[in-house]
């Protein structure tokens, strides 16, 4: 078998016929997927809320509010500003906890 005879590609078997699947348009598929996800999320939320007591519902409400406030606080500053603040804070710390320099000289 010479190099010119080898075709490459995947193996094919006798009698193996691949059926062509009808493809949905991407926009329809995305819309259908989005609707399914939204309905599942709504159903899950409703089922969870039915099982909760009043105290659990209030606790969840406050937890979500706290998370929202924290995310807003984080979003106010850019990454560069946060890094600069961290560097300033680390620069102002004492060097008491730094790892001392170790050298081979004097270990005699």
GROMACS .gro file of N, CA, C and O in nm:
model
  432
    1UNK      N    1   0.085  -0.118   0.000
    1UNK     CA    2   0.000   0.000   0.000
    1UNK      C    3   0.089   0.124   0.000
    1UNK      O    4   0.167   0.145   0.090
    2UNK      N    5   0.079   0.202  -0.100
    2UNK     CA    6   0.161   0.322  -0.111
    2UNK      C    7   0.096   0.441  -0.043
    2UNK      O    8  -0.018   0.436   0.003
    3UNK      N    9   0.169   0.547  -0.037
    3UNK     CA   10   0.117   0.667   0.028
    3UNK      C   11  -0.001   0.726  -0.047
    3UNK      O   12  -0.089   0.785   0.012
    4UNK      N   13  -0.004   0.707  -0.175
    4UNK     CA   14  -0.112   0.764  -0.254
    4UNK      C   15  -0.243   0.689  -0.233
    4UNK      O   16  -0.351   0.742  -0.258
    5UNK      N   17  -0.238   0.562  -0.188
    5UNK     CA   18  -0.358   0.482  -0.169
    5UNK      C   19  -0.430   0.517  -0.038
    5UNK      O   20  -0.549   0.495  -0.026
    6UNK      N   21  -0.358   0.566   0.059
    6UNK     CA   22  -0.419   0.593   0.190
    6UNK      C   23  -0.500   0.722   0.184
    6UNK      O   24  -0.449   0.827   0.146
    7UNK      N   25  -0.628   0.712   0.220
    7UNK     CA   26  -0.717   0.827   0.210
    7UNK      C   27  -0.728   0.903   0.342
    7UNK      O   28  -0.750   1.022   0.344
    8UNK      N   29  -0.717   0.833   0.454
    8UNK     CA   30  -0.729   0.899   0.583
    8UNK      C   31  -0.874   0.916   0.623
    8UNK      O   32  -0.966   0.874   0.554
    9UNK      N   33  -0.897   0.975   0.737
    9UNK     CA   34  -1.033   0.998   0.783
    9UNK      C   35  -1.079   0.889   0.877
    9UNK      O   36  -1.004   0.800   0.917
   10UNK      N   37  -1.207   0.890   0.910
   10UNK     CA   38  -1.260   0.792   1.004
   10UNK      C   39  -1.291   0.662   0.933
   10UNK      O   40  -1.304   0.657   0.810
   11UNK      N   41  -1.305   0.555   1.011
   11UNK     CA   42  -1.336   0.425   0.954
   11UNK      C   43  -1.482   0.421   0.912
   11UNK      O   44  -1.569   0.481   0.976
   12UNK      N   45  -1.509   0.348   0.806
   12UNK     CA   46  -1.647   0.329   0.764
   12UNK      C   47  -1.671   0.179   0.753
   12UNK      O   48  -1.583   0.103   0.713
   13UNK      N   49  -1.791   0.137   0.791
   13UNK     CA   50  -1.826  -0.004   0.788
   13UNK      C   51  -1.929  -0.027   0.680
   13UNK      O   52  -2.010   0.060   0.648
   14UNK      N   53  -1.929  -0.150   0.625
   14UNK     CA   54  -2.026  -0.182   0.521
   14UNK      C   55  -2.165  -0.182   0.581
   14UNK      O   56  -2.188  -0.234   0.690
   15UNK      N   57  -2.258  -0.125   0.513
   15UNK     CA   58  -2.396  -0.124   0.558
   15UNK      C   59  -2.425  -0.019   0.664
   15UNK      O   60  -2.537  -0.006   0.710
   16UNK      N   61  -2.325   0.055   0.704
   16UNK     CA   62  -2.345   0.160   0.805
   16UNK      C   63  -2.391   0.286   0.734
   16UNK      O   64  -2.317   0.346   0.658
   17UNK      N   65  -2.515   0.320   0.757
   17UNK     CA   66  -2.570   0.439   0.693
   17UNK      C   67  -2.601   0.542   0.800
   17UNK      O   68  -2.669   0.513   0.897
   18UNK      N   69  -2.550   0.658   0.780
   18UNK     CA   70  -2.575   0.765   0.875
   18UNK      C   71  -2.702   0.837   0.834
   18UNK      O   72  -2.718   0.875   0.718
   19UNK      N   73  -2.790   0.856   0.930
   19UNK     CA   74  -2.913   0.928   0.901
   19UNK      C   75  -2.889   1.076   0.923
   19UNK      O   76  -2.831   1.118   1.022
   20UNK      N   77  -2.936   1.153   0.828
   20UNK     CA   78  -2.921   1.298   0.840
   20UNK      C   79  -3.029   1.350   0.934
   20UNK      O   80  -3.148   1.318   0.921
   21UNK      N   81  -2.988   1.426   1.033
   21UNK     CA   82  -3.082   1.483   1.129
   21UNK      C   83  -3.125   1.620   1.078
   21UNK      O   84  -3.046   1.695   1.022
   22UNK      N   85  -3.251   1.650   1.102
   22UNK     CA   86  -3.298   1.782   1.067
   22UNK      C   87  -3.248   1.878   1.173
   22UNK      O   88  -3.262   1.854   1.292
   23UNK      N   89  -3.189   1.986   1.129
   23UNK     CA   90  -3.135   2.083   1.223
   23UNK      C   91  -3.231   2.199   1.236
   23UNK      O   92  -3.282   2.253   1.138
   24UNK      N   93  -3.253   2.238   1.363
   24UNK     CA   94  -3.336   2.356   1.387
   24UNK      C   95  -3.250   2.479   1.364
   24UNK      O   96  -3.128   2.475   1.379
   25UNK      N   97  -3.314   2.585   1.332
   25UNK     CA   98  -3.239   2.709   1.320
   25UNK      C   99  -3.189   2.748   1.457
   25UNK      O  100  -3.253   2.723   1.559
   26UNK      N  101  -3.073   2.810   1.463
   26UNK     CA  102  -3.013   2.845   1.590
   26UNK      C  103  -3.101   2.936   1.673
   26UNK      O  104  -3.112   2.921   1.793
   27UNK      N  105  -3.164   3.031   1.609
   27UNK     CA  106  -3.244   3.126   1.685
   27UNK      C  107  -3.362   3.055   1.753
   27UNK      O  108  -3.392   3.082   1.868
   28UNK      N  109  -3.426   2.962   1.685
   28UNK     CA  110  -3.537   2.888   1.746
   28UNK      C  111  -3.488   2.802   1.861
   28UNK      O  112  -3.551   2.794   1.965
   29UNK      N  113  -3.374   2.738   1.843
   29UNK     CA  114  -3.319   2.652   1.946
   29UNK      C  115  -3.284   2.734   2.071
   29UNK      O  116  -3.314   2.693   2.183
   30UNK      N  117  -3.225   2.850   2.051
   30UNK     CA  118  -3.188   2.934   2.164
   30UNK      C  119  -3.311   2.982   2.239
   30UNK      O  120  -3.314   2.983   2.361
   31UNK      N  121  -3.413   3.020   2.165
   31UNK     CA  122  -3.536   3.068   2.228
   31UNK      C  123  -3.601   2.955   2.307
   31UNK      O  124  -3.644   2.974   2.421
   32UNK      N  125  -3.607   2.836   2.249
   32UNK     CA  126  -3.666   2.722   2.317
   32UNK      C  127  -3.588   2.687   2.443
   32UNK      O  128  -3.646   2.662   2.550
   33UNK      N  129  -3.455   2.684   2.434
   33UNK     CA  130  -3.371   2.654   2.550
   33UNK      C  131  -3.390   2.757   2.659
   33UNK      O  132  -3.401   2.723   2.777
   34UNK      N  133  -3.395   2.883   2.622
   34UNK     CA  134  -3.411   2.990   2.719
   34UNK      C  135  -3.545   2.978   2.791
   34UNK      O  136  -3.553   2.992   2.912
   35UNK      N  137  -3.651   2.950   2.715
   35UNK     CA  138  -3.784   2.935   2.776
   35UNK      C  139  -3.788   2.818   2.872
   35UNK      O  140  -3.846   2.826   2.980
   36UNK      N  141  -3.724   2.707   2.833
   36UNK     CA  142  -3.722   2.589   2.919
   36UNK      C  143  -3.647   2.618   3.049
   36UNK      O  144  -3.691   2.582   3.158
   37UNK      N  145  -3.533   2.685   3.040
   37UNK     CA  146  -3.454   2.717   3.159
   37UNK      C  147  -3.531   2.809   3.251
   37UNK      O  148  -3.532   2.790   3.373
   38UNK      N  149  -3.596   2.910   3.195
   38UNK     CA  150  -3.672   3.004   3.277
   38UNK      C  151  -3.786   2.934   3.347
   38UNK      O  152  -3.810   2.957   3.466
   39UNK      N  153  -3.856   2.847   3.278
   39UNK     CA  154  -3.968   2.778   3.341
   39UNK      C  155  -3.918   2.684   3.451
   39UNK      O  156  -3.981   2.674   3.557
   40UNK      N  157  -3.806   2.617   3.428
   40UNK     CA  158  -3.750   2.529   3.531
   40UNK      C  159  -3.709   2.609   3.653
   40UNK      O  160  -3.733   2.568   3.767
   41UNK      N  161  -3.644   2.724   3.632
   41UNK     CA  162  -3.601   2.807   3.744
   41UNK      C  163  -3.720   2.856   3.825
   41UNK      O  164  -3.719   2.855   3.947
   42UNK      N  165  -3.825   2.900   3.756
   42UNK     CA  166  -3.944   2.948   3.825
   42UNK      C  167  -4.008   2.836   3.906
   42UNK      O  168  -4.049   2.858   4.021
   43UNK      N  169  -4.017   2.718   3.849
   43UNK     CA  170  -4.075   2.605   3.919
   43UNK      C  171  -3.993   2.569   4.043
   43UNK      O  172  -4.047   2.543   4.150
   44UNK      N  173  -3.860   2.568   4.028
   44UNK     CA  174  -3.772   2.536   4.140
   44UNK      C  175  -3.787   2.638   4.252
   44UNK      O  176  -3.795   2.602   4.370
   45UNK      N  177  -3.791   2.765   4.217
   45UNK     CA  178  -3.803   2.871   4.317
   45UNK      C  179  -3.936   2.860   4.389
   45UNK      O  180  -3.943   2.871   4.511
   46UNK      N  181  -4.042   2.836   4.315
   46UNK     CA  182  -4.174   2.825   4.377
   46UNK      C  183  -4.181   2.705   4.471
   46UNK      O  184  -4.237   2.714   4.580
   47UNK      N  185  -4.124   2.592   4.430
   47UNK     CA  186  -4.124   2.473   4.515
   47UNK      C  187  -4.043   2.497   4.642
   47UNK      O  188  -4.085   2.457   4.750
   48UNK      N  189  -3.929   2.563   4.630
   48UNK     CA  190  -3.846   2.591   4.747
   48UNK      C  191  -3.916   2.686   4.842
   48UNK      O  192  -3.910   2.669   4.963
   49UNK      N  193  -3.983   2.788   4.788
   49UNK     CA  194  -4.049   2.886   4.873
   49UNK      C  195  -4.168   2.826   4.946
   49UNK      O  196  -4.200   2.867   5.057
   50UNK      N  197  -4.234   2.728   4.886
   50UNK     CA  198  -4.346   2.665   4.952
   50UNK      C  199  -4.301   2.587   5.074
   50UNK      O  200  -4.372   2.579   5.174
   51UNK      N  201  -4.183   2.529   5.070
   51UNK     CA  202  -4.134   2.447   5.179
   51UNK      C  203  -4.074   2.529   5.293
   51UNK      O  204  -4.049   2.475   5.400
   52UNK      N  205  -4.049   2.658   5.272
   52UNK     CA  206  -3.981   2.739   5.372
   52UNK      C  207  -4.079   2.799   5.472
   52UNK      O  208  -4.193   2.830   5.440
   53UNK      N  209  -4.028   2.818   5.594
   53UNK     CA  210  -4.106   2.888   5.695
   53UNK      C  211  -4.089   3.038   5.673
   53UNK      O  212  -4.007   3.082   5.592
   54UNK      N  213  -4.165   3.117   5.747
   54UNK     CA  214  -4.156   3.263   5.733
   54UNK      C  215  -4.015   3.312   5.769
   54UNK      O  216  -3.960   3.399   5.701
   55UNK      N  217  -3.957   3.257   5.874
   55UNK     CA  218  -3.824   3.298   5.916
   55UNK      C  219  -3.720   3.265   5.809
   55UNK      O  220  -3.630   3.345   5.782
   56UNK      N  221  -3.733   3.149   5.747
   56UNK     CA  222  -3.640   3.110   5.642
   56UNK      C  223  -3.655   3.200   5.520
   56UNK      O  224  -3.555   3.236   5.457
   57UNK      N  225  -3.778   3.238   5.489
   57UNK     CA  226  -3.800   3.328   5.376
   57UNK      C  227  -3.735   3.464   5.402
   57UNK      O  228  -3.670   3.522   5.314
   58UNK      N  229  -3.752   3.517   5.525
   58UNK     CA  230  -3.689   3.645   5.559
   58UNK      C  231  -3.539   3.635   5.555
   58UNK      O  232  -3.470   3.725   5.505
   59UNK      N  233  -3.484   3.524   5.608
   59UNK     CA  234  -3.339   3.506   5.610
   59UNK      C  235  -3.285   3.502   5.467
   59UNK      O  236  -3.182   3.563   5.437
   60UNK      N  237  -3.354   3.432   5.379
   60UNK     CA  238  -3.312   3.423   5.239
   60UNK      C  239  -3.317   3.561   5.174
   60UNK      O  240  -3.228   3.600   5.099
   61UNK      N  241  -3.422   3.638   5.206
   61UNK     CA  242  -3.437   3.772   5.149
   61UNK      C  243  -3.320   3.860   5.192
   61UNK      O  244  -3.259   3.929   5.109
   62UNK      N  245  -3.284   3.858   5.320
   62UNK     CA  246  -3.174   3.940   5.369
   62UNK      C  247  -3.040   3.893   5.312
   62UNK      O  248  -2.953   3.974   5.280
   63UNK      N  249  -3.025   3.761   5.295
   63UNK     CA  250  -2.902   3.708   5.239
   63UNK      C  251  -2.883   3.755   5.094
   63UNK      O  252  -2.775   3.797   5.055
   64UNK      N  253  -2.990   3.749   5.016
   64UNK     CA  254  -2.983   3.795   4.877
   64UNK      C  255  -2.954   3.944   4.870
   64UNK      O  256  -2.877   3.990   4.786
   65UNK      N  257  -3.014   4.022   4.962
   65UNK     CA  258  -2.989   4.166   4.966
   65UNK      C  259  -2.843   4.195   4.999
   65UNK      O  260  -2.779   4.281   4.938
   66UNK      N  261  -2.788   4.121   5.096
   66UNK     CA  262  -2.648   4.137   5.134
   66UNK      C  263  -2.555   4.104   5.017
   66UNK      O  264  -2.458   4.175   4.991
   67UNK      N  265  -2.585   3.995   4.947
   67UNK     CA  266  -2.504   3.957   4.831
   67UNK      C  267  -2.509   4.064   4.723
   67UNK      O  268  -2.407   4.095   4.661
   68UNK      N  269  -2.626   4.121   4.701
   68UNK     CA  270  -2.641   4.226   4.601
   68UNK      C  271  -2.558   4.348   4.640
   68UNK      O  272  -2.486   4.406   4.558
   69UNK      N  273  -2.562   4.387   4.768
   69UNK     CA  274  -2.485   4.502   4.814
   69UNK      C  275  -2.335   4.478   4.801
   69UNK      O  276  -2.260   4.567   4.761
   70UNK      N  277  -2.290   4.358   4.837
   70UNK     CA  278  -2.148   4.325   4.825
   70UNK      C  279  -2.102   4.329   4.679
   70UNK      O  280  -1.994   4.379   4.649
   71UNK      N  281  -2.184   4.277   4.590
   71UNK     CA  282  -2.145   4.277   4.449
   71UNK      C  283  -2.140   4.420   4.395
   71UNK      O  284  -2.054   4.453   4.314
   72UNK      N  285  -2.232   4.507   4.440
   72UNK     CA  286  -2.227   4.647   4.399
   72UNK      C  287  -2.102   4.714   4.453
   72UNK      O  288  -2.038   4.794   4.383
   73UNK      N  289  -2.066   4.682   4.577
   73UNK     CA  290  -1.947   4.741   4.639
   73UNK      C  291  -1.821   4.701   4.562
   73UNK      O  292  -1.732   4.783   4.536
   74UNK      N  293  -1.814   4.575   4.524
   74UNK     CA  294  -1.699   4.526   4.449
   74UNK      C  295  -1.694   4.589   4.310
   74UNK      O  296  -1.587   4.622   4.259
   75UNK      N  297  -1.808   4.608   4.249
   75UNK     CA  298  -1.814   4.661   4.113
   75UNK      C  299  -1.777   4.809   4.107
   75UNK      O  300  -1.744   4.860   4.000
   76UNK      N  301  -1.778   4.880   4.221
   76UNK     CA  302  -1.747   5.022   4.220
   76UNK      C  303  -1.601   5.049   4.189
   76UNK      O  304  -1.567   5.150   4.129
   77UNK      N  305  -1.512   4.958   4.232
   77UNK     CA  306  -1.369   4.979   4.212
   77UNK      C  307  -1.318   4.886   4.102
   77UNK      O  308  -1.363   4.775   4.087
   78UNK      N  309  -1.220   4.937   4.030
   78UNK     CA  310  -1.158   4.853   3.928
   78UNK      C  311  -1.055   4.762   3.995
   78UNK      O  312  -1.017   4.780   4.110
   79UNK      N  313  -1.009   4.664   3.920
   79UNK     CA  314  -0.909   4.571   3.973
   79UNK      C  315  -0.781   4.646   4.009
   79UNK      O  316  -0.721   4.619   4.114
   80UNK      N  317  -0.743   4.740   3.927
   80UNK     CA  318  -0.621   4.816   3.951
   80UNK      C  319  -0.629   4.892   4.083
   80UNK      O  320  -0.534   4.895   4.162
   81UNK      N  321  -0.745   4.954   4.111
   81UNK     CA  322  -0.762   5.028   4.236
   81UNK      C  323  -0.754   4.935   4.357
   81UNK      O  324  -0.692   4.968   4.458
   82UNK      N  325  -0.813   4.816   4.346
   82UNK     CA  326  -0.808   4.721   4.458
   82UNK      C  327  -0.665   4.674   4.483
   82UNK      O  328  -0.621   4.661   4.597
   83UNK      N  329  -0.589   4.650   4.375
   83UNK     CA  330  -0.450   4.606   4.389
   83UNK      C  331  -0.366   4.717   4.453
   83UNK      O  332  -0.283   4.690   4.541
   84UNK      N  333  -0.388   4.841   4.412
   84UNK     CA  334  -0.313   4.953   4.469
   84UNK      C  335  -0.342   4.967   4.619
   84UNK      O  336  -0.251   4.988   4.699
   85UNK      N  337  -0.468   4.952   4.658
   85UNK     CA  338  -0.502   4.959   4.800
   85UNK      C  339  -0.435   4.848   4.879
   85UNK      O  340  -0.384   4.870   4.989
   86UNK      N  341  -0.435   4.727   4.823
   86UNK     CA  342  -0.370   4.614   4.890
   86UNK      C  343  -0.221   4.640   4.906
   86UNK      O  344  -0.164   4.618   5.014
   87UNK      N  345  -0.156   4.691   4.803
   87UNK     CA  346  -0.013   4.720   4.810
   87UNK      C  347   0.017   4.826   4.914
   87UNK      O  348   0.116   4.817   4.988
   88UNK      N  349  -0.068   4.929   4.922
   88UNK     CA  350  -0.047   5.033   5.024
   88UNK      C  351  -0.060   4.975   5.164
   88UNK      O  352   0.019   5.006   5.253
   89UNK      N  353  -0.161   4.891   5.184
   89UNK     CA  354  -0.183   4.833   5.317
   89UNK      C  355  -0.067   4.741   5.355
   89UNK      O  356  -0.018   4.743   5.468
   90UNK      N  357  -0.020   4.661   5.259
   90UNK     CA  358   0.093   4.573   5.288
   90UNK      C  359   0.221   4.653   5.312
   90UNK      O  360   0.305   4.614   5.393
   91UNK      N  361   0.236   4.765   5.242
   91UNK     CA  362   0.354   4.848   5.261
   91UNK      C  363   0.357   4.916   5.397
   91UNK      O  364   0.464   4.944   5.451
   92UNK      N  365   0.240   4.939   5.455
   92UNK     CA  366   0.235   5.006   5.584
   92UNK      C  367   0.254   4.909   5.702
   92UNK      O  368   0.275   4.952   5.814
   93UNK      N  369   0.248   4.778   5.677
   93UNK     CA  370   0.266   4.681   5.785
   93UNK      C  371   0.412   4.675   5.828
   93UNK      O  372   0.503   4.704   5.751
   94UNK      N  373   0.433   4.635   5.952
   94UNK     CA  374   0.570   4.620   6.000
   94UNK      C  375   0.632   4.496   5.937
   94UNK      O  376   0.561   4.406   5.893
   95UNK      N  377   0.763   4.492   5.941
   95UNK     CA  378   0.832   4.379   5.881
   95UNK      C  379   0.866   4.274   5.985
   95UNK      O  380   0.950   4.189   5.964
   96UNK      N  381   0.796   4.279   6.096
   96UNK     CA  382   0.822   4.186   6.206
   96UNK      C  383   0.797   4.041   6.164
   96UNK      O  384   0.869   3.951   6.205
   97UNK      N  385   0.697   4.017   6.083
   97UNK     CA  386   0.660   3.881   6.046
   97UNK      C  387   0.727   3.834   5.917
   97UNK      O  388   0.697   3.723   5.871
   98UNK      N  389   0.817   3.912   5.861
   98UNK     CA  390   0.886   3.870   5.740
   98UNK      C  391   0.975   3.750   5.770
   98UNK      O  392   1.029   3.737   5.879
   99UNK      N  393   0.995   3.667   5.671
   99UNK     CA  394   1.084   3.551   5.685
   99UNK      C  395   1.228   3.603   5.678
   99UNK      O  396   1.265   3.673   5.585
  100UNK      N  397   1.310   3.572   5.779
  100UNK     CA  398   1.448   3.620   5.777
  100UNK      C  399   1.528   3.558   5.664
  100UNK      O  400   1.498   3.447   5.620
  101UNK      N  401   1.626   3.630   5.620
  101UNK     CA  402   1.710   3.583   5.512
  101UNK      C  403   1.800   3.471   5.562
  101UNK      O  404   1.860   3.481   5.669
  102UNK      N  405   1.811   3.365   5.483
  102UNK     CA  406   1.894   3.251   5.523
  102UNK      C  407   2.010   3.243   5.426
  102UNK      O  408   1.991   3.249   5.305
  103UNK      N  409   2.130   3.230   5.481
  103UNK     CA  410   2.247   3.217   5.394
  103UNK      C  411   2.330   3.099   5.440
  103UNK      O  412   2.322   3.055   5.554
  104UNK      N  413   2.412   3.048   5.349
  104UNK     CA  414   2.496   2.933   5.380
  104UNK      C  415   2.614   2.973   5.467
  104UNK      O  416   2.669   2.892   5.541
  105UNK      N  417   2.655   3.098   5.462
  105UNK     CA  418   2.767   3.144   5.541
  105UNK      C  419   2.724   3.153   5.689
  105UNK      O  420   2.617   3.201   5.720
  106UNK      N  421   2.805   3.101   5.775
  106UNK     CA  422   2.775   3.108   5.918
  106UNK      C  423   2.698   2.989   5.968
  106UNK      O  424   2.665   2.983   6.086
  107UNK      N  425   2.665   2.896   5.883
  107UNK     CA  426   2.594   2.777   5.929
  107UNK      C  427   2.694   2.668   5.967
  107UNK      O  428   2.654   2.556   5.992
  108UNK      N  429   2.819   2.703   5.973
  108UNK     CA  430   2.926   2.626   6.002
  108UNK      C  431   2.961   2.507   6.055
  108UNK      O  432   3.001   2.415   6.071
   0.00000   0.00000   0.00000
